[in-house]
Short mmCIF file of C-alpha atoms in Angstrom, two decimals:
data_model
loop_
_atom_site.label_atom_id
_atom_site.label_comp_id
_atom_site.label_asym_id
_atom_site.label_seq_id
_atom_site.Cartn_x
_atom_site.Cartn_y
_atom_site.Cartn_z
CA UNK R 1 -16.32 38.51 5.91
CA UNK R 2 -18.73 35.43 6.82
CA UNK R 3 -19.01 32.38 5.94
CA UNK R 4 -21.76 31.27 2.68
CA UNK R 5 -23.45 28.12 3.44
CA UNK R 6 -21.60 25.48 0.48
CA UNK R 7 -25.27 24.40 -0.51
CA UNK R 8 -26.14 27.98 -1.76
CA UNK R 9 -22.12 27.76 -3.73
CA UNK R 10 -22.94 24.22 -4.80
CA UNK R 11 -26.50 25.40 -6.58
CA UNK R 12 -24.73 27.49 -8.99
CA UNK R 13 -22.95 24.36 -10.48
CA UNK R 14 -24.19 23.72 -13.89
CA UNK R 15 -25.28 27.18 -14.10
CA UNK R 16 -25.25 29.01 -17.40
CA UNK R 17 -22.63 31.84 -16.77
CA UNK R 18 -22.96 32.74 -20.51
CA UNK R 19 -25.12 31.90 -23.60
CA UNK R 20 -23.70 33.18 -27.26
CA UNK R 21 -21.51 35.75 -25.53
CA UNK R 22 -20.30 38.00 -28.64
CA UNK R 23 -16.52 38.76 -29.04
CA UNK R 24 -16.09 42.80 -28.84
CA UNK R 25 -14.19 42.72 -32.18
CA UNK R 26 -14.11 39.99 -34.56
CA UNK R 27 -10.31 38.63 -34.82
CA UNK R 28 -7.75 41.45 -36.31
CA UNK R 29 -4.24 42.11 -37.56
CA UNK R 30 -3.87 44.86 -35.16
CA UNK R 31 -4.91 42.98 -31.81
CA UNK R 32 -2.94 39.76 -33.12
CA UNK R 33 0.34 42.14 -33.39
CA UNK R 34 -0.50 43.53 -30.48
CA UNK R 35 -0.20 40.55 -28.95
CA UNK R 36 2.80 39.00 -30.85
CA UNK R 37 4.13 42.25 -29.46
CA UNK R 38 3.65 42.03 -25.98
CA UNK R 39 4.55 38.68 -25.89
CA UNK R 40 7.78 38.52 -28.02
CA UNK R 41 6.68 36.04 -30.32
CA UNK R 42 7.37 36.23 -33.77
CA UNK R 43 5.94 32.88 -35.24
CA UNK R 44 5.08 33.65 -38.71
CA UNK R 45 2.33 31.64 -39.18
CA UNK R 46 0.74 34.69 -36.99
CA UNK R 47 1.62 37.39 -39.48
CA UNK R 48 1.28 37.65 -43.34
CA UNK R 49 -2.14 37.36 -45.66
CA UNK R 50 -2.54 33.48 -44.01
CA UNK R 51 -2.19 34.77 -40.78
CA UNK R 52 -3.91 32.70 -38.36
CA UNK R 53 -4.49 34.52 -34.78
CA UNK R 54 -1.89 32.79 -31.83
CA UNK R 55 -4.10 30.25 -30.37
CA UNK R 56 -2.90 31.16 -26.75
CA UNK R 57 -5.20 34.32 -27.52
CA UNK R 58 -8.21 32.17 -27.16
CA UNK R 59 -9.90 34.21 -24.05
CA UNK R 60 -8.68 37.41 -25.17
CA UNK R 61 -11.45 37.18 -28.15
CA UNK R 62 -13.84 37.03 -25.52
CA UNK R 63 -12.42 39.69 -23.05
CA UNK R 64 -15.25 42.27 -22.21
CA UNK R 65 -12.55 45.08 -21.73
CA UNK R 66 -12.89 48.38 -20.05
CA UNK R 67 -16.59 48.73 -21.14
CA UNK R 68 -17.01 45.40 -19.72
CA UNK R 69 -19.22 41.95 -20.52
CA UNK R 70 -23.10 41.99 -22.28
CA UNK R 71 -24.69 38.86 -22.36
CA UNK R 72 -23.76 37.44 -18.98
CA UNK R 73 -25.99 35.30 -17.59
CA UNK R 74 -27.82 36.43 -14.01
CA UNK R 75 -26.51 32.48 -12.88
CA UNK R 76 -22.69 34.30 -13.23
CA UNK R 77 -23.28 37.97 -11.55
CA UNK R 78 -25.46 36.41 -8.48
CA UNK R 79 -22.71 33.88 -7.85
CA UNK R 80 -20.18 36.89 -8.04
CA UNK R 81 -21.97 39.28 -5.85
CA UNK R 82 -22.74 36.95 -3.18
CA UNK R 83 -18.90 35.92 -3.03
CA UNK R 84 -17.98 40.01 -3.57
CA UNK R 85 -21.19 40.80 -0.47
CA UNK R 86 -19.54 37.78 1.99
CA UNK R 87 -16.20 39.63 1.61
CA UNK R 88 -14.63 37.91 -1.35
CA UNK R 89 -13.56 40.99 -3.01
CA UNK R 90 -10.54 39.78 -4.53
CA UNK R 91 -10.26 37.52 -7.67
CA UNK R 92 -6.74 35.88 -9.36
CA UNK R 93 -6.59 33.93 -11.78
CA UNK R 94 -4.88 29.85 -11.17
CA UNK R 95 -5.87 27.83 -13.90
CA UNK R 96 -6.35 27.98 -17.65
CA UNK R 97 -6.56 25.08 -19.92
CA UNK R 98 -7.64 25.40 -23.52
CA UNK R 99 -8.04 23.26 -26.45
CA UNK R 100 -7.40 24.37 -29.78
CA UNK R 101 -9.64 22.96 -32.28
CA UNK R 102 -9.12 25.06 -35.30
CA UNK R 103 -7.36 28.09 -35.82
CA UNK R 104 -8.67 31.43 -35.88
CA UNK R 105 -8.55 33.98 -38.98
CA UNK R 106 -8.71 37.97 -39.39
CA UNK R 107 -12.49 38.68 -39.93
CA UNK R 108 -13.98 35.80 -37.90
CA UNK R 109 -16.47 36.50 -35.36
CA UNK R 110 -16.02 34.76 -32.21
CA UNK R 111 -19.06 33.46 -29.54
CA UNK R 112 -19.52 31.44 -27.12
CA UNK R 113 -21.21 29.18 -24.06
CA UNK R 114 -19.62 29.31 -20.79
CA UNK R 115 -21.20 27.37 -17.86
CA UNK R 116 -19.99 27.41 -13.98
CA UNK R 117 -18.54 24.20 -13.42
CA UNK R 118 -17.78 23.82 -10.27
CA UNK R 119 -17.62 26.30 -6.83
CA UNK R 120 -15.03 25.07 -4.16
CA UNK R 121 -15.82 24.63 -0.29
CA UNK R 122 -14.31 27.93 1.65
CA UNK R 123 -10.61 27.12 0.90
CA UNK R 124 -7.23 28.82 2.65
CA UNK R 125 -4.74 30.01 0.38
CA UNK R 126 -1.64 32.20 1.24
CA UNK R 127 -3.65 35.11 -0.49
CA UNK R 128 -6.15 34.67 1.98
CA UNK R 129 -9.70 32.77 2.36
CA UNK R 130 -11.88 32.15 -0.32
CA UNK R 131 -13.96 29.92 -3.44
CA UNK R 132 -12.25 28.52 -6.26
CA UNK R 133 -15.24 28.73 -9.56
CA UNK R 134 -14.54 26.97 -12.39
CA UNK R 135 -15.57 28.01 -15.44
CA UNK R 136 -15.72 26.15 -19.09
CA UNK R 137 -16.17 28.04 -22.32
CA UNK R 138 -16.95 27.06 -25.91
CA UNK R 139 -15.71 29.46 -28.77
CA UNK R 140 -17.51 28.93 -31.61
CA UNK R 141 -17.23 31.17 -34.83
CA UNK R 142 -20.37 32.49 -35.51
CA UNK R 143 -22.87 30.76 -38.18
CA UNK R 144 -20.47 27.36 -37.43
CA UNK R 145 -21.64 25.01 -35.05
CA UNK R 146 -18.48 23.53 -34.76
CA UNK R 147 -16.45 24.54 -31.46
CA UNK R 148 -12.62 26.00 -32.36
CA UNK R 149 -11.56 25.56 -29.02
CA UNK R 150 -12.76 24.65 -25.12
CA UNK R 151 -11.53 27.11 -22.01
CA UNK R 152 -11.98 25.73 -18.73
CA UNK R 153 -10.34 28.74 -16.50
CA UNK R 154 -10.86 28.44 -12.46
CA UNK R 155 -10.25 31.36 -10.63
CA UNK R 156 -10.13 32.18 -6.46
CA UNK R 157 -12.43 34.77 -4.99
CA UNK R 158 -10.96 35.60 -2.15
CA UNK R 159 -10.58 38.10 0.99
CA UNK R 160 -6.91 39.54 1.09
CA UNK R 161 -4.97 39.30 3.69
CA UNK R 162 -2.48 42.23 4.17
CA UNK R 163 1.28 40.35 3.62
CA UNK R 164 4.61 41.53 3.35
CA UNK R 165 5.37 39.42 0.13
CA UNK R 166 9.08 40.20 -0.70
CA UNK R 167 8.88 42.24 -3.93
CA UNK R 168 11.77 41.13 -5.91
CA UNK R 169 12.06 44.47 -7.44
CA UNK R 170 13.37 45.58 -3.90
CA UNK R 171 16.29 43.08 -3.10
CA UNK R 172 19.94 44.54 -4.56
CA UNK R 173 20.97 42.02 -6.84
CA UNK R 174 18.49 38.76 -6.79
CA UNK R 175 15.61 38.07 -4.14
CA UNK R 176 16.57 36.70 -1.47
CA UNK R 177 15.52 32.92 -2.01
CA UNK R 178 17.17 33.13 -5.16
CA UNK R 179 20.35 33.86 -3.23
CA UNK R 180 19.66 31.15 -1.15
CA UNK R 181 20.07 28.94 -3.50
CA UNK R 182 23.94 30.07 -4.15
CA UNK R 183 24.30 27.60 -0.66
CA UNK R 184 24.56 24.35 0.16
CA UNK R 185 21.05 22.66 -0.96
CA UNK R 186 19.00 22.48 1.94
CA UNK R 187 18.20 19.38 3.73
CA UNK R 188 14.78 17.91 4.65
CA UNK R 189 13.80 18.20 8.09
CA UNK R 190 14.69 15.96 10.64
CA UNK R 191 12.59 13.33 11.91
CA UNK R 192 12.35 13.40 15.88
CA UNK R 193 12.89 10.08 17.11
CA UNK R 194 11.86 8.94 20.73
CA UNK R 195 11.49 6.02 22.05
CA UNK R 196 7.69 5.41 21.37
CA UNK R 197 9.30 5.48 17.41
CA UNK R 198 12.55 4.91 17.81
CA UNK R 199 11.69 1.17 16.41
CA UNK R 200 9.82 2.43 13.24
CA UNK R 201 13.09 4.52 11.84
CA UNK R 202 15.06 1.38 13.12
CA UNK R 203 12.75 -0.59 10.52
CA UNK R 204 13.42 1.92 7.93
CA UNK R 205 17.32 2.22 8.25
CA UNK R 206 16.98 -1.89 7.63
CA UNK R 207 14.56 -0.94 4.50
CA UNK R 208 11.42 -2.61 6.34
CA UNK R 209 8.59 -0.77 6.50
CA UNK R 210 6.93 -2.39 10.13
CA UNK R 211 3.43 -1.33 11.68
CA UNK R 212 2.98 -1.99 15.13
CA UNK R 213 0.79 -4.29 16.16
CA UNK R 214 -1.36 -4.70 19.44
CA UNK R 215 -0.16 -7.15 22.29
CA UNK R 216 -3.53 -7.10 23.23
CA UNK R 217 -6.28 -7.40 20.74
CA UNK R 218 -4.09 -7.69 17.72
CA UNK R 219 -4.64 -4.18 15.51
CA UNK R 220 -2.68 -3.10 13.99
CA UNK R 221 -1.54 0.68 13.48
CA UNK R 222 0.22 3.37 12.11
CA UNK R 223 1.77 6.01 12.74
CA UNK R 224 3.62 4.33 15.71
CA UNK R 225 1.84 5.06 19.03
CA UNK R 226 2.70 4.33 22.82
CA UNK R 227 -0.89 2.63 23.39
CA UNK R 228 -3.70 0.78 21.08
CA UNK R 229 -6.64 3.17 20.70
CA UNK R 230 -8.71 0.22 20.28
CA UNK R 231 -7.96 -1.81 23.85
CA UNK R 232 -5.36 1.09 25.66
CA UNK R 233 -3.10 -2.04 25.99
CA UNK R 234 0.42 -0.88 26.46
CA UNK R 235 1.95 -4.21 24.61
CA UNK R 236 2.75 -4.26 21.33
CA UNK R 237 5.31 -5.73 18.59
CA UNK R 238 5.64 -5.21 14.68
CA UNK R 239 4.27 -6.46 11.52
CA UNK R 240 6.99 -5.85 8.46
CA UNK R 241 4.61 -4.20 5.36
CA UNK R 242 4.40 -6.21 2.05
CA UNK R 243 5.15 -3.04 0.16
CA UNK R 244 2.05 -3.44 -1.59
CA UNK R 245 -0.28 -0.13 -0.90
CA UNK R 246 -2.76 1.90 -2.89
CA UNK R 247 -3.20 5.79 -3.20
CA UNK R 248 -6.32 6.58 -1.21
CA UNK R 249 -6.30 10.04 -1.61
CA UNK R 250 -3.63 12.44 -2.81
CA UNK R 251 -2.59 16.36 -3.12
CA UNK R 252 -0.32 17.92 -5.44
CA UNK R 253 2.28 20.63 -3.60
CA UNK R 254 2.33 23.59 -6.03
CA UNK R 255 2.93 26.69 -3.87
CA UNK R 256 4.48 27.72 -1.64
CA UNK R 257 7.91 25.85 -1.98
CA UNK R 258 9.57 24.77 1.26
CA UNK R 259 13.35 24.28 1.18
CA UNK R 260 14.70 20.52 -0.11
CA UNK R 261 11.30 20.09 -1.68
CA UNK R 262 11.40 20.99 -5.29
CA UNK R 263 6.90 21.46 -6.17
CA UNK R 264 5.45 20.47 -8.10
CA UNK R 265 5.38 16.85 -6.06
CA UNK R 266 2.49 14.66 -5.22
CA UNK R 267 1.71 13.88 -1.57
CA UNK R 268 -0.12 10.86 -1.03
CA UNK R 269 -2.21 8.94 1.92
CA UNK R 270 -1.14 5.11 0.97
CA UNK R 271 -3.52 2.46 2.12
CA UNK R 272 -1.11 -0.59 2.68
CA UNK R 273 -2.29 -4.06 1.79
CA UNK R 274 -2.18 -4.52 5.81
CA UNK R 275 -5.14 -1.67 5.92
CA UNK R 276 -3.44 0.91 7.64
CA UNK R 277 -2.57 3.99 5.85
CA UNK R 278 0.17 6.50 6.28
CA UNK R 279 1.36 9.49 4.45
CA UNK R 280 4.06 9.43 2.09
CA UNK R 281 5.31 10.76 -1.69
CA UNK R 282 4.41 8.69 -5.14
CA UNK R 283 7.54 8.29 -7.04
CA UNK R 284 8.22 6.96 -10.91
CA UNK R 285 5.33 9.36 -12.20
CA UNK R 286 4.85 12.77 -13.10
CA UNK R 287 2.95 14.33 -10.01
CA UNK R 288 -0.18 14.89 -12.53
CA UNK R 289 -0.62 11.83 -13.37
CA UNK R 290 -1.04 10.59 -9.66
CA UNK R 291 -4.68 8.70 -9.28
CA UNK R 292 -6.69 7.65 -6.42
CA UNK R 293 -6.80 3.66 -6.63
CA UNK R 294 -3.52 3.64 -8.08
CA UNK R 295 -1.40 0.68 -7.46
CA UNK R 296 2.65 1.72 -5.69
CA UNK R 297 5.10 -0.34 -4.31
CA UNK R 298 7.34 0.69 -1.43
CA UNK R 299 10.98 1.04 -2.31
CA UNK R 300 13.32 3.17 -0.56
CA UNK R 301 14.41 6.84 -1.37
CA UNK R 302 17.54 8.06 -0.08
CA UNK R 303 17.26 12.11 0.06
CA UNK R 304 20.57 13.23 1.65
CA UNK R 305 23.84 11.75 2.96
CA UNK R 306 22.38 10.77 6.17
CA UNK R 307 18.65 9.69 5.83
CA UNK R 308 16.82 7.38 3.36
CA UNK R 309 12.86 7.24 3.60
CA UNK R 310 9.93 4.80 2.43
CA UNK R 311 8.10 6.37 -0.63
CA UNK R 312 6.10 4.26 -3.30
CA UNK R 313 6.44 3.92 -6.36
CA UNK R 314 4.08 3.93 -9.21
CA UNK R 315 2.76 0.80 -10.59
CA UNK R 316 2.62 -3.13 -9.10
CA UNK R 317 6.11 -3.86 -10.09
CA UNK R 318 7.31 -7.03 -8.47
CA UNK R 319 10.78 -5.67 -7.22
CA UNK R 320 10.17 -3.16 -4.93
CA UNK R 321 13.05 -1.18 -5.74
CA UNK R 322 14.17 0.06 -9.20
CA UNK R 323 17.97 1.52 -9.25
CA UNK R 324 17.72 5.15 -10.60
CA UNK R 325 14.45 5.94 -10.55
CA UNK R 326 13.67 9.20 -8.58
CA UNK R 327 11.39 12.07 -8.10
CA UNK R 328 11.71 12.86 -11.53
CA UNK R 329 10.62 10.00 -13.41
CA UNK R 330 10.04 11.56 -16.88
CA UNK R 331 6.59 9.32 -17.78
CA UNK R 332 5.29 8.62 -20.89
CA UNK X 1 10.37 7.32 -30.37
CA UNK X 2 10.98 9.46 -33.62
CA UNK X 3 8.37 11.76 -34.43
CA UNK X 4 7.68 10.52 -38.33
CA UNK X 5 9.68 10.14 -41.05
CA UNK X 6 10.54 13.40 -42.41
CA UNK X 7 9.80 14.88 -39.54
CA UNK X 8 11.61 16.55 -36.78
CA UNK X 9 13.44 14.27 -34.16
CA UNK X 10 11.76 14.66 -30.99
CA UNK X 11 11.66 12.11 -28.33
CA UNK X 12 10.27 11.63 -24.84
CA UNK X 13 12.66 12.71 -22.20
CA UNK X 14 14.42 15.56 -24.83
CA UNK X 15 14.97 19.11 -22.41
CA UNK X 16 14.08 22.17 -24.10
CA UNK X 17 16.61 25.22 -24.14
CA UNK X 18 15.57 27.31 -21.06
CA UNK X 19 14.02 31.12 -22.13
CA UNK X 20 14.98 33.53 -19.80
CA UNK X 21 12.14 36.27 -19.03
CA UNK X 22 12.86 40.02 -17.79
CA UNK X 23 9.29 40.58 -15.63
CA UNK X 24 9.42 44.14 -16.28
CA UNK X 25 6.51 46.53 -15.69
CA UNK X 26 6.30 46.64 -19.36
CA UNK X 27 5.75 43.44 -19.72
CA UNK X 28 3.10 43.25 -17.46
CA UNK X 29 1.24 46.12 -18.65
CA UNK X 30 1.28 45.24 -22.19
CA UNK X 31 0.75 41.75 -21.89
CA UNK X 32 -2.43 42.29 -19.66
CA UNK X 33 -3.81 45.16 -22.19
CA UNK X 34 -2.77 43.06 -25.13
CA UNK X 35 -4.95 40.59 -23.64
CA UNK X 36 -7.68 43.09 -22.86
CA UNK X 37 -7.68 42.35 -19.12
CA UNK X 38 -8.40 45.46 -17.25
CA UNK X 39 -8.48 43.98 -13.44
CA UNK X 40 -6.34 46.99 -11.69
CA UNK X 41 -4.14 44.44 -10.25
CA UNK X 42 -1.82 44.25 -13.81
CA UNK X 43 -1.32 47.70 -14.19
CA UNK X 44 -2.25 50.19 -11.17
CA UNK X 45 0.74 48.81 -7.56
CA UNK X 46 -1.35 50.78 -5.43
CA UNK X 47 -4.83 49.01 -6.04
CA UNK X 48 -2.94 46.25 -6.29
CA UNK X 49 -1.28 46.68 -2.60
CA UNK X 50 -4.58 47.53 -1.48
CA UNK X 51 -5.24 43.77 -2.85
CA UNK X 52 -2.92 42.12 -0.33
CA UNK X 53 0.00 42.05 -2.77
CA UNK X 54 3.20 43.67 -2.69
CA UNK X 55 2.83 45.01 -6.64
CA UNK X 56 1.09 44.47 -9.80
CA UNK X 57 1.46 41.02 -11.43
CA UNK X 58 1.40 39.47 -14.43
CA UNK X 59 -2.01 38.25 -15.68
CA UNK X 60 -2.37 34.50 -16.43
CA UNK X 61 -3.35 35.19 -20.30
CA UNK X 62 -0.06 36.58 -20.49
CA UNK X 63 1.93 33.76 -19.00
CA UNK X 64 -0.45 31.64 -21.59
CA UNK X 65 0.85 33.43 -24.38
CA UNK X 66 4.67 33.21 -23.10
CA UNK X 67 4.12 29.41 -22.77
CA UNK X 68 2.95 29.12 -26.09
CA UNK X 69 5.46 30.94 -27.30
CA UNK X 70 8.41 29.24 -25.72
CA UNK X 71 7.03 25.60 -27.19
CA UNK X 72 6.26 27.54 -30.76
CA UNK X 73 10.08 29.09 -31.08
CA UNK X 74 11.42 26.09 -30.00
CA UNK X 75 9.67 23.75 -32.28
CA UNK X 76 9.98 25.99 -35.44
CA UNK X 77 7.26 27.64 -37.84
CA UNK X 78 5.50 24.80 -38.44
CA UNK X 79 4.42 23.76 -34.44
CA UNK X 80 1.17 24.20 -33.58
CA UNK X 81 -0.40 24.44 -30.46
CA UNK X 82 -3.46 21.83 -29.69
CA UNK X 83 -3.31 21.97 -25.89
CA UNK X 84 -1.69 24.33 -23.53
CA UNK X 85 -2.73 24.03 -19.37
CA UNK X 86 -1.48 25.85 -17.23
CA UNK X 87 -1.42 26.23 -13.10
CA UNK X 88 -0.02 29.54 -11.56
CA UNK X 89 1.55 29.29 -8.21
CA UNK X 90 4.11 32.35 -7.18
CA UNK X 91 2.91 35.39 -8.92
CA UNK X 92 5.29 37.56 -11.34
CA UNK X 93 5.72 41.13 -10.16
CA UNK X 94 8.13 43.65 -11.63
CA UNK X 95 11.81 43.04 -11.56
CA UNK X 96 12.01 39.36 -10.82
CA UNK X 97 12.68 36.96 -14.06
CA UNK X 98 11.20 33.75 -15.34
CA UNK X 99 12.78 30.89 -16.45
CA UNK X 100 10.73 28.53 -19.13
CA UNK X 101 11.85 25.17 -18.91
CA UNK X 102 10.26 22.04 -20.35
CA UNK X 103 10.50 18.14 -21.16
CA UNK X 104 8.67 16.06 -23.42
CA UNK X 105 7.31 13.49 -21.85
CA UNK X 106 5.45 11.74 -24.75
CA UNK X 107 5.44 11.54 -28.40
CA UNK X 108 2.54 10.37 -30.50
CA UNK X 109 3.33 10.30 -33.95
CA UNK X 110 3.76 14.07 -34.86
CA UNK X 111 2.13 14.98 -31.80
CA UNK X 112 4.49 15.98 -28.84
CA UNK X 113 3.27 16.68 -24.94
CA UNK X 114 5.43 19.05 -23.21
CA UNK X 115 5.86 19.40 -19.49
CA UNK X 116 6.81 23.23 -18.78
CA UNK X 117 8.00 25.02 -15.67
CA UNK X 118 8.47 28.64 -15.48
CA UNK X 119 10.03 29.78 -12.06
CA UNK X 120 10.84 33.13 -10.62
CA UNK X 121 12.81 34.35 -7.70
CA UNK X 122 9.80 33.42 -5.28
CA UNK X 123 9.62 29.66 -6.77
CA UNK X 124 7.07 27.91 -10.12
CA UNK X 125 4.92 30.66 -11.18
CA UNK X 126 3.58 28.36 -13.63
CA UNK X 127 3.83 24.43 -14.47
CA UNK X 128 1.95 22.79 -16.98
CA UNK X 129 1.18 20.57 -20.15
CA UNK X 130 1.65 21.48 -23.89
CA UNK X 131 0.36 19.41 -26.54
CA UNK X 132 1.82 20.61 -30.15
CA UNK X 133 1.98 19.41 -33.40
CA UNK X 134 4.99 19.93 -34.97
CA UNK X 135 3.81 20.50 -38.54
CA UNK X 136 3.71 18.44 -41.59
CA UNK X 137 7.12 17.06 -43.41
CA UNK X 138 9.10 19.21 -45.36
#
């Protein structure tokens, strides 16, 4: 496996990766009950003369199958074999979002436009190393110029890495983490306090949020440290944060879970009104809805019996802390 | 919020029943030909542990399809779906189960956004956002 230079990935963004692709079969009884089949799902809107095909089948009208796809653009199959010739062998699938439009019948004939949206940088999953290409498709019915849905699927090309993944199939009763979770709910880890941050966690157990400031030329910083990176000077004493911070950049935490956090959860870098930043979570909003910019305000979170930590919550509310609101604010 | 006059009572914050889901081989196999995906790694555990993982796994047009049935049976014969996006995290492979949950989290008129989880024994194979209307009055 070697690296791709990101300029060569980057080219193929806004790439045609198809142009009035043709659906294998036009949209049947028999693949629609096939379908309903497989999946359990007896809606009847999906059977009967007015049957209209499940829209959750959107892609699978535009599956290429065993014989595989015609009509792929070169833009597609270069991107593919120069991620398959750098080692990138293996493909899953992590996103799908599609937008239903109008509903499908028996007898229409489905095409459609797909362009590459975007190619990642050389990303590190648990699967292994690889590029995460986006994809967005239009499904059109032909003769109609009107779309009846959008697909925007990303996927990871990736080289495997050989793991022993428990296989669930294996354990006696329930996998193991599911047993796991028969015990006492597990605990976030410990902070280790010393005496270079003994006085932050001393702040925190007061609910103050204090950044240290320099004896000696006044900067401030955080995360605590012994010395100013600025001047070296060894003096120092604290500043007690407004509250008032910004996200500057965020992730969301899908996979893999680690015990006493419950993904999906948002993990932000705050920029505090004081200018220094520091990493923390965004409460009092669903973890989607997180947005770089957004105003938070520090309140308090306790998460077990013994420890309480600063977090921020969502919006410029003037009281800093709002009784009962948690990590699972249920937005609007 | 109420959803409309004669229509069904849904409101932000409402907790769908959870669906339990057997991942059987079955499952996988017939959900990943019903959906006309042939990639080896739904229906042939050796390629598949040649792959890096430890058996075949569902495909993600499947877990579509289960999402949009879980907000469809819930919401009755006259739901239908507008939106559904979805994120996979922990894959499903044979004998582990999936639980659907979900939460509305908005109501628009006769429009409702769902928030569904679906977790298995290794944690959330798949979170995401339904959007559904839930029919006209009747």
């Amino acid at each position: 496996m070697s690296g791709i230079p990101y300029e060569r990935l980057k080219a193929f963004e806004g790439r045609t990766a198809a142009a009035t692709g043709a659906g294998k079969d036009p949209v049947n009884e028999a693949m629609i009950r096939h379908w309903c089949e497989a999946m359990g799902d007896a809606h009847p809107a999906y059977r009967g003369p007015d049957a209209i095909a499940p829209p959750t089948m959107l892609q699978a009208w535009t599956m290429g199958g065993l014989s595989g796809h015609t009509g792929r653009f070169a833009a597609h199959d270069e991107l593919f074999a120069l991620l398959d010739g750098a080692g990138y062998t293996s493909v899953v699938a992590t996103d799908c979002e599609q937008e239903y439009l109008r509903p499908l019948r028996p007898g229409d004939r489905i095409v459609y436009d797909s362009v590459i949206e975007s190619v990642s940088e050389c990303k590190t999953t648990k699967l292994g190393t690889g590029h995460f290409v986006t994809t967005r498709m239009e499904v059109r019915v032909d003769g109609d110029p009107e779309p009846v849905g959008t697909h925007r699927f990303r996927i990871l090309k990736y080289a495997p890495v050989r793991t022993e993944a428990p296989v669930p199939g294996d354990a006696p009763a329930a996998p193991p983490e599911r047993q796991e979770r028969q015990e006492p709910a597990p605990r976030r880890p410990r902070p280790v306090i010393n005496r270079d941050n003994a006085g932050f966690w001393e702040g925190v157990a007061e609910h103050r949020l204090l950044i240290q400031r320099c004896g000696g030329c006044a900067a401030l910083r955080f995360p605590w440290l012994p010395g100013c990176r600025a001047c070296g000077s060894a003096k120092w004493d604290t500043v007690e944060a407004s509250g008032a911070a910004t996200v500057f950049s965020y992730v969301v935490m899908h996979h893999p879970p680690f015990p006493a956090f419950a993904p999906p959860y948002a993990v932000a870098l705050l920029e505090l009104a004081e200018g220094v930043r520091m990493v923390s979570n965004v409460v009092g909003v669903p973890y989607d809805e997180v947005r770089i910019g957004m105003p938070v305000r520090l309140e308090f979170l306790r998460v077990d019996e013994e420890w309480e930590l600063p977090v921020f919550h969502a919006g410029p509310a003037s009281n800093g802390r709002q009784a009962g609101n948690g990590l699972t604010g249920s937005g609007g | 919020m109420k959803a409309g006059d004669s229509g069904p009572d849904v409101r932000a914050g409402d907790e769908l029943p959870k669906l339990t889901i057997p991942i059987t081989r079955t499952l996988i196999v017939a959900g990943a030909l019903a959906s006309r995906d042939y990639q080896d790694v739904h229906h042939d555990a050796e390629l598949a542990r040649q792959k890096g993982a430890p058996d075949i796994f569902m495909n993600i047009l499947t877990t579509n399809g289960l999402v949009g049935r879980y907000i469809t049976d819930h919401f009755g014969p006259t739901a239908v779906l507008r939106k559904v996006a979805i994120r996979l995290g922990a894959p499903n492979y044979p004998g582990d189960t999936m639980v659907l949950s979900g939460t509305v989290t908005a109501v628009d008129g006769t429009t409702a956004r769902i928030r569904v989880t679906g977790a298995n024994g290794l944690g959330n194979h798949v979170t995401g956002t339904v959007t559904v209307h839930l029919g006209a009055a009747r």
